[in-house]
Structure formats: C-alpha cells, structure tokens
Coordinates of C-alpha atoms in Angstrom, one line a residue:
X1 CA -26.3 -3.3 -5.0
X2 CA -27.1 -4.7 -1.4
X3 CA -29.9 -3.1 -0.2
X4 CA -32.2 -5.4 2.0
X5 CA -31.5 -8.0 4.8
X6 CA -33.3 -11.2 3.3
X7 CA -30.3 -13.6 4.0
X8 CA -30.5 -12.7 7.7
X9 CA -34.7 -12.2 8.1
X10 CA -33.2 -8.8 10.1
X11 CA -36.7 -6.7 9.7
X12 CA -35.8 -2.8 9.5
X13 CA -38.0 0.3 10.5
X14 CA -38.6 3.1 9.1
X15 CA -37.0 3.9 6.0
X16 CA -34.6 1.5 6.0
X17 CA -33.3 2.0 9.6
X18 CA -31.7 -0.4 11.2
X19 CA -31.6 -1.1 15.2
X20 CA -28.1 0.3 16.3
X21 CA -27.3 -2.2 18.6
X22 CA -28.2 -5.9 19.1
X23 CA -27.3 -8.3 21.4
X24 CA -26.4 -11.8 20.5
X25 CA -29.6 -13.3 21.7
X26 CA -31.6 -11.1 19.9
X27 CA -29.6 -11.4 16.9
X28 CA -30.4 -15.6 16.9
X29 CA -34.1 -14.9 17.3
X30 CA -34.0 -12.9 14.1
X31 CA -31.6 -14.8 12.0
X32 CA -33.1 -18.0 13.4
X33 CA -29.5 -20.0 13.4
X34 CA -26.7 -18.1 11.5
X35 CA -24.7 -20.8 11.0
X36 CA -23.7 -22.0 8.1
X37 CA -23.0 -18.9 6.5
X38 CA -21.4 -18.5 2.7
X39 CA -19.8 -15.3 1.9
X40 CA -20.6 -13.9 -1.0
X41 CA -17.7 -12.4 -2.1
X42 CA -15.2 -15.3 -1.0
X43 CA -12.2 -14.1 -2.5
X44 CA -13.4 -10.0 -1.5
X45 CA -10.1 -8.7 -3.3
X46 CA -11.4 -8.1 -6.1
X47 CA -14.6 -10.0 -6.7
X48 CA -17.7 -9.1 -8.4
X49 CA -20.2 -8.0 -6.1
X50 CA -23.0 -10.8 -5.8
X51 CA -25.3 -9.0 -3.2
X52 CA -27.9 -8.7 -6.2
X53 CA -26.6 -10.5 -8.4
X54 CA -29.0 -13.3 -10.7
X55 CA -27.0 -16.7 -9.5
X56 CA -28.7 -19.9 -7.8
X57 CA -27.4 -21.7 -4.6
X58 CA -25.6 -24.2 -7.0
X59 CA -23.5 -21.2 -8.7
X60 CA -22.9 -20.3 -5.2
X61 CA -21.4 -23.6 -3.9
X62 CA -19.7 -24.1 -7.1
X63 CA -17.8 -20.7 -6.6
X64 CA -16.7 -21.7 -2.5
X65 CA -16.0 -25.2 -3.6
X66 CA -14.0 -24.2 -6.3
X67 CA -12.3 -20.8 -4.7
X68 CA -13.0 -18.7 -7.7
X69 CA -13.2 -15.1 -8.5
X70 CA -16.7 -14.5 -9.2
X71 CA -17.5 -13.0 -12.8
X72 CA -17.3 -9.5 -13.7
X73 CA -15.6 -7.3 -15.9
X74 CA -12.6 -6.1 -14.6
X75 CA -11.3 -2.3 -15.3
X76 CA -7.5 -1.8 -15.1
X77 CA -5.9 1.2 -13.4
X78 CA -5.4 2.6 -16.7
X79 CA -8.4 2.7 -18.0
X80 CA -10.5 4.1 -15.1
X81 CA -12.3 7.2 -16.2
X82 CA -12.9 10.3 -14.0
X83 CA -16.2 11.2 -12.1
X84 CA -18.0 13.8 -9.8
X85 CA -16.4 12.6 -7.0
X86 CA -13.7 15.3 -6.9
X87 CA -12.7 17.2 -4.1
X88 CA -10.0 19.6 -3.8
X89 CA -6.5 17.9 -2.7
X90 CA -6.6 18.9 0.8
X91 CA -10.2 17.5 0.9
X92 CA -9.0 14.0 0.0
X93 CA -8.8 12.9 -3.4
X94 CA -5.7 12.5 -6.3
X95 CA -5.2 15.3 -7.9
X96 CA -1.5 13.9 -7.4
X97 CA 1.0 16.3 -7.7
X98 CA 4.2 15.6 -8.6
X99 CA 5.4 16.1 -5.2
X100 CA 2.1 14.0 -3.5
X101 CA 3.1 10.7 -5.7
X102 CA 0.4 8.1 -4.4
X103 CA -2.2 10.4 -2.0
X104 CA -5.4 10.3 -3.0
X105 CA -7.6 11.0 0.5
X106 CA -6.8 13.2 3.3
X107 CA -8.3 14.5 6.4
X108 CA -11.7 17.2 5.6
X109 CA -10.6 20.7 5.0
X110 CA -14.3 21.3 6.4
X111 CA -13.8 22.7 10.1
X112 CA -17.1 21.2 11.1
X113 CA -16.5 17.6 9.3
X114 CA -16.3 14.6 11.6
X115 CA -12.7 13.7 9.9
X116 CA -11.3 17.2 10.1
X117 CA -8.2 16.5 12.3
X118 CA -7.1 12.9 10.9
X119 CA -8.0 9.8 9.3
X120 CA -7.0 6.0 10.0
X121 CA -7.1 2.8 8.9
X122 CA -8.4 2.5 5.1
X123 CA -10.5 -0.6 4.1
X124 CA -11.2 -0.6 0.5
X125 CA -13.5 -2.5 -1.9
X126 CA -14.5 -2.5 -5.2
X127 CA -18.0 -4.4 -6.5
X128 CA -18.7 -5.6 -9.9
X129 CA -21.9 -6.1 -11.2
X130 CA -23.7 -6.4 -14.8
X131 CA -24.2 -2.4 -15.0
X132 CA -21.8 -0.4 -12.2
X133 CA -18.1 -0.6 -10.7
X134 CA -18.4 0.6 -7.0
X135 CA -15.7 1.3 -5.1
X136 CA -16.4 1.7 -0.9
X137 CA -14.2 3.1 1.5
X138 CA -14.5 2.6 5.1
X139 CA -12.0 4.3 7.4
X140 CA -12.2 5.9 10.7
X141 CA -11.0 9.5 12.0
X142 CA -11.6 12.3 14.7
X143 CA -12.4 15.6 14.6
X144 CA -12.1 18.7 16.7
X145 CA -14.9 20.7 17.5
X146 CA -13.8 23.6 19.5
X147 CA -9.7 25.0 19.0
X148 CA -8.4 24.2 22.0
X149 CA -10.2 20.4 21.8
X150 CA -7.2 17.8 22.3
X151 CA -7.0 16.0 19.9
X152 CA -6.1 13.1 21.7
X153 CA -8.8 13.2 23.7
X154 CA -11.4 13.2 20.6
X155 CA -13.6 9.8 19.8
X156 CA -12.5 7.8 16.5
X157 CA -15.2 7.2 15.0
X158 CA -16.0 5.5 11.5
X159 CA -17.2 7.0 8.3
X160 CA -17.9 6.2 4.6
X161 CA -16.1 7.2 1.3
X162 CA -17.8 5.8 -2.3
X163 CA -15.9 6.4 -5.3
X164 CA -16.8 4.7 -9.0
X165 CA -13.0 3.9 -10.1
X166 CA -10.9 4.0 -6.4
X167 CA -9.2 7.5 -7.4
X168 CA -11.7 9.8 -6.8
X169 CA -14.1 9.8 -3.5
X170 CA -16.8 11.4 -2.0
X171 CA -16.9 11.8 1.4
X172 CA -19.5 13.8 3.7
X173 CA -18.8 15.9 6.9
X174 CA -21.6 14.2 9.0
X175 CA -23.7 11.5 9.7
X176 CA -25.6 10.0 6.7
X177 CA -29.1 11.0 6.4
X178 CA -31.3 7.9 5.7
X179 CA -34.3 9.9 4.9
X180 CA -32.9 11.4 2.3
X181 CA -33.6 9.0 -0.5
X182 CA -31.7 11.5 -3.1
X183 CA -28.3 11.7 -1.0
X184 CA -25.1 9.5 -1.3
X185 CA -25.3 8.4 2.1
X186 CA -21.6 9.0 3.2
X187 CA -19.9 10.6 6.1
X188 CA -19.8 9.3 9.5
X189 CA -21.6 5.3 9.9
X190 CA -20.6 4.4 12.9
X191 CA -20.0 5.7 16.1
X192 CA -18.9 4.7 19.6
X193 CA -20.8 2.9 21.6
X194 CA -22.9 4.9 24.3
X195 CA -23.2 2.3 27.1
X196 CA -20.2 2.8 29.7
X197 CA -19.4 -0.5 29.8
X198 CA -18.8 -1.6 26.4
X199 CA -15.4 -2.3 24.7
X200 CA -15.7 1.0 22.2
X201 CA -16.7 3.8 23.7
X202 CA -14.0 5.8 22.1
X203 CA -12.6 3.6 19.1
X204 CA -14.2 2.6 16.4
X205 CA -11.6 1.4 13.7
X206 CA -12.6 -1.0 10.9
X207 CA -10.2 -3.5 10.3
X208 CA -12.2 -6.0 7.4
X209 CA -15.7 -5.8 5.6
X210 CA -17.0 -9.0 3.8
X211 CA -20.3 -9.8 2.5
X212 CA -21.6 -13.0 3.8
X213 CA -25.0 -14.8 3.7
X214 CA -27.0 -17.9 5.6
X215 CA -27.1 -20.6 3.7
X216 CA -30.3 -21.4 4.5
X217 CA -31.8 -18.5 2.4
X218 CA -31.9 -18.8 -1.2
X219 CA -31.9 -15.6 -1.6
X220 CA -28.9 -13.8 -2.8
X221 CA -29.0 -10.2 -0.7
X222 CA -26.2 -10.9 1.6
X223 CA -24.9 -8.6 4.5
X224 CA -22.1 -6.8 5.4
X225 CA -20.0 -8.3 8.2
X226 CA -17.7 -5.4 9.2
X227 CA -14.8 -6.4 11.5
X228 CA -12.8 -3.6 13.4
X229 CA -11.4 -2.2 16.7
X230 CA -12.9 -1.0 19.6
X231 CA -11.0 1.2 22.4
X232 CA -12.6 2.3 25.5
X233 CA -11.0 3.8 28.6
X234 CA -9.5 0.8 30.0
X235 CA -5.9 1.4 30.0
X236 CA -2.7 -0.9 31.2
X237 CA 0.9 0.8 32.1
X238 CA 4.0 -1.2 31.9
X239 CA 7.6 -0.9 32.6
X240 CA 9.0 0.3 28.8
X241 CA 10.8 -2.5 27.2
X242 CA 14.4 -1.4 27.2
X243 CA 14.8 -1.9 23.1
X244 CA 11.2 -0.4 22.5
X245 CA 11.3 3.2 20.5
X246 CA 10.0 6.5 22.4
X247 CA 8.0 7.6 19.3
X248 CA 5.5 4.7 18.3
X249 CA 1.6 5.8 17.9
X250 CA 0.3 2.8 19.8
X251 CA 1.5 3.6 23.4
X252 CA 1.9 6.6 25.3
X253 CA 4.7 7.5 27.1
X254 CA 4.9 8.6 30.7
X255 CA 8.4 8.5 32.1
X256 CA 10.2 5.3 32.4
X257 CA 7.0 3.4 31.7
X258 CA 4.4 3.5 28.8
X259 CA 0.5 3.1 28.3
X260 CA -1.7 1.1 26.3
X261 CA -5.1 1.4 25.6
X262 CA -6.7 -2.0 25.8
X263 CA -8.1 -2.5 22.6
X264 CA -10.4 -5.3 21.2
X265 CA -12.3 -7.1 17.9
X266 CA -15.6 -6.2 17.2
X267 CA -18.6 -6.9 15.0
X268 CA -21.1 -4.9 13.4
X269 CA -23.5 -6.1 10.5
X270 CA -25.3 -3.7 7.9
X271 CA -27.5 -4.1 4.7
X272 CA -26.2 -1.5 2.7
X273 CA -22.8 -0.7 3.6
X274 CA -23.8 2.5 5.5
X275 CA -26.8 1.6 8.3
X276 CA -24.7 -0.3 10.9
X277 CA -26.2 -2.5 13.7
X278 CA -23.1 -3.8 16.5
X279 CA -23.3 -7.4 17.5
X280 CA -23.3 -8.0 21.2
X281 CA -20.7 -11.1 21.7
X282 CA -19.3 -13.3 23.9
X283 CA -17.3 -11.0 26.1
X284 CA -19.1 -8.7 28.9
X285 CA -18.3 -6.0 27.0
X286 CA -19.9 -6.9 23.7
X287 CA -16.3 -7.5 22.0
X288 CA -15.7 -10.9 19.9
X289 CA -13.3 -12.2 22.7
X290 CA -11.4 -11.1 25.2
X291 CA -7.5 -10.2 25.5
X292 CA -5.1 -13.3 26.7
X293 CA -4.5 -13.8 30.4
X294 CA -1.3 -12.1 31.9
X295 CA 1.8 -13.7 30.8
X296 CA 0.1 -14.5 27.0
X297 CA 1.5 -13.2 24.4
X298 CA -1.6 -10.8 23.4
X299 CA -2.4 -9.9 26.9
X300 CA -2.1 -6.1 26.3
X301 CA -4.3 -5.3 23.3
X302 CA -6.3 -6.8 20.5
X303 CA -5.9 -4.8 17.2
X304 CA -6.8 -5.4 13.5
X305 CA -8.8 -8.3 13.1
X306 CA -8.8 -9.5 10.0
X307 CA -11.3 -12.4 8.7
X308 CA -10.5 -14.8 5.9
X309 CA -13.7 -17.1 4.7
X310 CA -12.5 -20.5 4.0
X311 CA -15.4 -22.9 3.9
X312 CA -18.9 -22.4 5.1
X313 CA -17.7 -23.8 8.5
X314 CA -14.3 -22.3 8.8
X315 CA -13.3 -18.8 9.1
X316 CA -10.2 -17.2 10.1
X317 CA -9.5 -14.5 12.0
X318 CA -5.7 -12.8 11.8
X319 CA -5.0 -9.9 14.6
X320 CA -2.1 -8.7 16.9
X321 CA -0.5 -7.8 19.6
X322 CA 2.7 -6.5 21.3
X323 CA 4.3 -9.6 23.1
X324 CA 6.0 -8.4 26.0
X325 CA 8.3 -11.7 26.7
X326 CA 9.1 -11.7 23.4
X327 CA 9.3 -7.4 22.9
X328 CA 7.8 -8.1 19.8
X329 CA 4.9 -7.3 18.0
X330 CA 3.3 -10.6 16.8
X331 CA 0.4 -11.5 14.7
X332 CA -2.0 -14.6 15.8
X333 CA -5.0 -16.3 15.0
X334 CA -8.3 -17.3 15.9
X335 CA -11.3 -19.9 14.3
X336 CA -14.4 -19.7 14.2
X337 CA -17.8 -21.7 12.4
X338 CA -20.1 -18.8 12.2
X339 CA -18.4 -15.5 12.6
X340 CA -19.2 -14.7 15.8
X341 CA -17.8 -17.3 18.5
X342 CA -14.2 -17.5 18.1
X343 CA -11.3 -19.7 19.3
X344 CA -8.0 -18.3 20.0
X345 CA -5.1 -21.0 18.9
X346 CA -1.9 -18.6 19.6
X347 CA 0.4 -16.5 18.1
X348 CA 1.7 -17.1 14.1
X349 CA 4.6 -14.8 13.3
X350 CA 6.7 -12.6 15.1
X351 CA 9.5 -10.3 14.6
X352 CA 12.2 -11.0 12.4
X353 CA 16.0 -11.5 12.8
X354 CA 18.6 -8.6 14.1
X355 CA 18.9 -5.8 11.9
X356 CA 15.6 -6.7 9.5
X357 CA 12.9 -4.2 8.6
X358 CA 11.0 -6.3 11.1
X359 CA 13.3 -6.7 14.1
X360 CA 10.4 -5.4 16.2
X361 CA 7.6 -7.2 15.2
X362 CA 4.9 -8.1 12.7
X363 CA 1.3 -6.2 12.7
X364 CA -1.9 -5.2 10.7
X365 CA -2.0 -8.4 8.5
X366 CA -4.1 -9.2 5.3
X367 CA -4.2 -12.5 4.1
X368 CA -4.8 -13.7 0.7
X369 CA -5.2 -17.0 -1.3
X370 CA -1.3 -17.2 -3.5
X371 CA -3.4 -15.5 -6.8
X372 CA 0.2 -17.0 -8.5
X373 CA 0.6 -20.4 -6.9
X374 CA -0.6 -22.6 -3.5
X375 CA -1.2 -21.3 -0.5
X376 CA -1.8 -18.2 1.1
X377 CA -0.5 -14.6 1.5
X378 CA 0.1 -12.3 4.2
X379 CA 0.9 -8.4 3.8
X380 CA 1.9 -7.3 6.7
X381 CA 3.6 -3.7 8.9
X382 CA 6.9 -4.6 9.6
X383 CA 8.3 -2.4 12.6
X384 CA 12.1 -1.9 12.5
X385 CA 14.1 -1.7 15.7
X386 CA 13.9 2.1 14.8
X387 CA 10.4 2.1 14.9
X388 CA 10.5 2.8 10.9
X389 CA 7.4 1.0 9.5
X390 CA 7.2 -0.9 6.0
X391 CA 5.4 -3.4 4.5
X392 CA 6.4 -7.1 4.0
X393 CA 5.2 -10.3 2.6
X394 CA 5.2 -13.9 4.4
X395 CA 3.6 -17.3 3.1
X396 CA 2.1 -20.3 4.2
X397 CA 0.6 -23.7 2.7
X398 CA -2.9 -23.7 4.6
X399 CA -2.5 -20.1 6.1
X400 CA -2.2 -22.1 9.8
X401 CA 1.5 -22.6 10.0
X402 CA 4.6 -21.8 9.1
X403 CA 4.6 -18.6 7.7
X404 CA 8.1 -17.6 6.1
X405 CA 8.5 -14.6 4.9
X406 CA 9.1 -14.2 1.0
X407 CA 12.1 -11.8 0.6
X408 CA 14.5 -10.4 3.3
X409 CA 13.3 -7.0 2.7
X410 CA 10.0 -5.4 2.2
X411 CA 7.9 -4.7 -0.4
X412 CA 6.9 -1.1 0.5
X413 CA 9.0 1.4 2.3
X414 CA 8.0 5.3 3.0
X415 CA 8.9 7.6 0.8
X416 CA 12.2 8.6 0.0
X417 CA 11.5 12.0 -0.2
X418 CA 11.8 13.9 3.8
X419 CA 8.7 16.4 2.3
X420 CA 6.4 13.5 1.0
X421 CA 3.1 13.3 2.6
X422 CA 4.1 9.0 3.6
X423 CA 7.7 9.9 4.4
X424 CA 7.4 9.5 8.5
X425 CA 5.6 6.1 8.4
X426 CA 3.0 3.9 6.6
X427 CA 0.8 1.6 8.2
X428 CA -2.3 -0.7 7.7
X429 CA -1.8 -2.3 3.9
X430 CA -5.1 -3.0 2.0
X431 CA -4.6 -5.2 -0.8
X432 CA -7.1 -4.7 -4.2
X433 CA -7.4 -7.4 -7.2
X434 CA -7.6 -5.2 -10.3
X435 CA -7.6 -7.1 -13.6
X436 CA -5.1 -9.4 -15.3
X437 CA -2.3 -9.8 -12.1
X438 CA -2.2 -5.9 -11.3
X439 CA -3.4 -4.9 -7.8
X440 CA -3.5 -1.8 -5.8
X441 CA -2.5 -1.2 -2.6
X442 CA -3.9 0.8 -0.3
X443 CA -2.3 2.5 2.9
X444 CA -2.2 5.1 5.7
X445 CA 0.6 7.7 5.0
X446 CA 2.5 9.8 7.9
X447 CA 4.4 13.5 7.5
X448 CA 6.8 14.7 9.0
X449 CA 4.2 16.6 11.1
X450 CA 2.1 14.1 12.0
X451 CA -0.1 14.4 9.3
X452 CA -2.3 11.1 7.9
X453 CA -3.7 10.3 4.7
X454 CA -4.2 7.5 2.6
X455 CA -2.3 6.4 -0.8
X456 CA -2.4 4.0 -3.3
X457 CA 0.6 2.1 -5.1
X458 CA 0.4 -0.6 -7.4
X459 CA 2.1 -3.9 -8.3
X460 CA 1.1 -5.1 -12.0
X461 CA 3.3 -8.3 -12.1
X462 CA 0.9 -9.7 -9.9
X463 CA 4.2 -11.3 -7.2
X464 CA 3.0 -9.2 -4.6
X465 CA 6.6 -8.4 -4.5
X466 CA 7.4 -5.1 -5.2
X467 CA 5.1 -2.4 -5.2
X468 CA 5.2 1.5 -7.1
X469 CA 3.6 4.7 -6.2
X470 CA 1.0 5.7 -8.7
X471 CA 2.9 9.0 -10.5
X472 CA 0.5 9.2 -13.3
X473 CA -3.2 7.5 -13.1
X474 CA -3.7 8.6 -17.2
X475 CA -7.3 9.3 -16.3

C-alpha cells in the first residue's frame, strides 16, 4: 500500500500530514525536477498495485516498454467474497434488489454526512498486491446542512470510499481523521479551495487518479496524481442554441438564454490516496490550463480530464466541451512531458450523424489501450438530440486521430424500467479490468426525481461492446 512520498522527496509533518496546497515553484524545489516520471500503474484498469511492491527499475522499464499488465492475481466478479463494508441500501452499497439491478452506492442517509444530498462522478480502482485486493473510490458530492439550504448553492466537494471486492464500500460522513491511526480514513479528502481567486472554489470533481513516480528515484513508493474539475463562480451566459434541450444538468436556464459555469482541469497529488496536496499550475488561477479563446471550440468550459500515460515523456490528457459553432458537445486533447504543463492540440470527436444516440455531442471520455487488438479505446457519454444520455465506444490507432466509432448504437443505455434508480440518465463511464476479458463498468445513475447514485454493469466477452447490469453478484 502507498504510504510515503519517497519518489517525490515531498517531506510531510505531523503524522503524516501533508501541506494542502503548493504552488508550482515550491513543488520543483521539493521534487527537485519531476520530469521524467513513470507511472506505476501504466495500464491503471486493472493493474496490480506497485506502490510497495518488491520490483527493480529494470522490472519497471520492462513493464512501460512493453505495455503490460503488471502481475497479480486477479479475482473475477464471481468469486468476490463479502466484507464489513456493508451499509444499508439507502447508505450506498448492493444489496441489489431486484428492482435496483446494478446500484451499489448512493447518497448518505446520515443528515449530517458531507454526501447527504447527492453524489457525482465515480472513479474507481482496484490494487493488487502479494497479500490484499483494494478497491478505492473517489467521487465527489454536496450536502445540506440546514433544510431550507439550496442545494444548488452547496460546494461539491470530494470524498473517499474503500471497499475489498468493488461491491461493498465504506464511506464516512466527514473529513478523515489523520490522527487516528486506528480509522479507515474515508469521508470527505478534498475540499474547495479557500483562496478567492482560484479556479475551485466551489467544485471539486475527480475526473482520473494514477499512480506515478520520478524516475530518478529508485524507490518504488509512487504518488497519486489525481486529475479532476474545478468550478468557481465565474459564470458565462449565451444565447440557447436553438436545437439544444431545456433539461440538461450542465447549464442553467434563464429565459431565452442559458448559463455555464466555467469549469477547469486541476491537479492534486497525495501519498496515500486520502491526504491531498493541490498543485498550483500554469494558469492565474492555479488550474492546468486555461479555457480556449472566444470562437474556440472549448471556449465555455473545461470538464473531465482524463490522463492516459504513454511513455515516460508523453502523456495524454482527454477532456470536453460544448462547441457552440458546432452545437455540439466535443471531446479534445492535450500533451504534456511531465504532467503538469500541458499543450492543447484541438478538438478529437464530435457529435454524431442525424438521429444517432450522439447527435448532440460526445463527453466524459476514458481511453484505453484495445485489451483485444491495436490501438486504443474510448468510452464515452453520448448525448442524443433529446438530451437522453448513453454510453458509446469509438477507436483509434495511436489514440491522436481518427477516432470512429465502433457500432452505430451504444453500448449502455438507461434503464428500461421508468422506476429504476438509472432510468432518467447515466453519465461519467469508468471502465475496470477484472480477470480473463470480463470488466466492470462503473457509472452515475439518474431517477426520475433527480436522484444520483452509482452502478456497476459488466461486459465478460471482453469487446467492450455490450454491457449487462449486474442482477446477481453470487457473493
């Protein structure tokens, strides 16, 4: 298990406290030249976790060279067994229901939990080693302290979730206490920002976590690189695009026009998973870079970065936006050498042809190395012209150019069922390598009412194809 910051030379106080906020300067002076970094869980879907791990730096080029899962044992779906982790149904765990096929996390029954109104954006992943499976869940969610509270007008902040098979979790309704050596340290990790004129003073939504080290320590600790979204009161109203549905949840509507809240990527870095320190970057703000100039296709917003590590001096970072020339939503890139400075080189994929489950645009992508062939894979949120989300599935040779997409429908749709807790929309896909060619997928579920939580489905053919609801777990 990760639990010091040797790759970096990041010195903590205290019991393992770490500074909550460091700028990139100081950052440099401490990691004396991040750059080049390895991660140590190159292909993260799936991977054995290698944060304490007994390999050498010649395992460890070997494994990047080569592209290759790490070792571990691998523990299918069916063969998970059940632990203390269980929570009552409402709380957020499976106890899956017949008429709940696929939830397994929901928002915290506890009136004074920090997720008590709603939770966002799941990131899962699971970590191998000799003696443990460990299973992490980062997501973000807001909470109402007093009853007549908008909820609206809450933070989103992000919390913690570990779990020892990816069925059952334990959450807590707080901050994590660090001096508590005997706790689980879950709950609440990181918070907005309290300086006014940072990017996320009210958002906080993780969007990737890798673990990633400098190659010029031998040792193998690595550290968490968490990736996400940060929101702050900066806002931008536009005339509403005459095809664009009343009822998404990015904008807000007011009248004849709509607003957005002008989101963008962030960086934090941690040791153990739970203790998170934010990266001061390039942009004024702190953010990783900055939205595009008016008239660019991601001038509005930056949302969901995700980072793919392809060599020690190329890394790849997949986001996106709403286009307004285009009225789509559209997914681009940027490139970076060390994880921190990052090029923009435009926009990828866009939306897809007239009456397609993507007619409005393309968002929230994960991309994969092909685990059944060349190339690479990108799940992605397809928005109909309805507004009706899905899930679809594009390709591409070196994961640069020419994404198609693999079938003409999608490979996830809501629920069939009007009742079912993911029967109003699903959004941000989180794909898990299980063992053999089964994976999970994990995802944010909408009611009829509004309500969020997260579910799981699986695909065990290993196509990324065509994905089912877990009815039965056979724990």
């Amino acid at each position: 298990m990760v639990s010091s910051p040797l790759s970096f030379g990041i010195k903590s106080s205290g019991k393992d406290l770490w500074r909550s906020h460091l700028n990139r300067s100081q950052f440099y002076k401490y990691a004396q030249a991040v750059a080049p970094i390895r991660a140590l869980d190159s292909n993260p879907y799936g991977t054995a976790d290698r944060s304490d791990a007994a390999s050498d730096e010649n395992s460890h080029s070997e494994n990047l060279e080569n592209n290759k899962d790490f070792d571990g044992s691998y523990v299918g779906i069916h063969k998970v067994k059940p632990d203390d982790t269980s929570n009552s149904l409402g709380g957020g765990t499976s106890l899956l229901a017949e008429e709940m096929h696929g939830f397994v996390f929901g928002s915290n029954q506890e009136s004074d939990a920090w997720d008590n109104v709603s939770v966002y954006a799941p990131v899962v992943r699971r970590y191998l080693s000799d003696n443990e499976e460990r299973w992490m869940l980062w997501y973000s969610g807001k909470h109402r302290e007093n009853e007549g509270e908008s909820v609206n007008g809450s933070k989103e902040v992000t919390g913690l979730a570990i779990s020892s098979n990816g069925v059952h979790w334990k959450r807590g309704k707080g901050g994590i206490d660090n001096s508590d050596q005997s706790a689980d340290l879950v709950g609440e990790v990181l918070g907005c920002s309290d300086n006014w004129w940072a990017f996320d003073t009210l958002i906080t939504r993780p969007s990737d976590v890798l673990i990633m080290s400098c190659l010029k320590s031998r040792a193998t600790a690595g550290v968490y690189w968490m990736y996400y979204t940060g929101g702050c009161s900066e806002e931008v109203e536009i005339l509403k695009p005459e095809k664009l549905p009343s009822d998404l949840p990015d904008f807000e509507y007011k009248d004849s026009n709509i607003i957005i809240r002008r989101t963008r990527p962030g960086l934090a870095m941690s040791h153990d998973g739970r203790s998170w320190a934010r990266i001061e970057c390039d942009h004024y703000s702190g953010a990783l870079f900055d939205v595009g100039q008016e008239g660019e296709w991601d001038s509005l917003f930056i949302a969901d970065p995700h980072v793919v590590f392809f060599t020690t001096d190329d890394l790849r970072l997949y986001y996106h936006s709403y286009d307004l020339k285009a009225g789509c939503f559209s997914i681009g890139y940027a490139r970076s050498r060390e994880g921190m400075k990052w090029v923009k080189f435009g926009k990828l994929i866009g939306g897809g042809p007239p009456g397609s489950f993507d007619e409005l645009g393309v968002k929230s992508p994960q991309v994969i190395p092909n685990p059944i062939g060349e190339g690479f894979l990108m799940i992605y949120e397809g928005v109909a012209a309805d507004g009706r989300t899905s899930f679809g599935l594009a390709q591409s040779k070196d994961g640069l150019s020419n994404w198609t997409r693999c079938s003409r429908g999608p490979v996830f749709t809501v629920a069939d069922d009007p009742n079912a807790w993911d029967s109003h929309g699903i959004h941000n896909p989180c794909l898990v390598q299980m063992d053999g060619n089964e994976w999970r997928l994990y995802y944010q579920g909408i009611d009829s009412n509004g309500k969020a939580g997260f579910g799981m489905a699986v695909c065990a053919d290993g196509t990324l194809l065509k994905f089912e609801r877990c009815h039965s777990l056979h724990l």
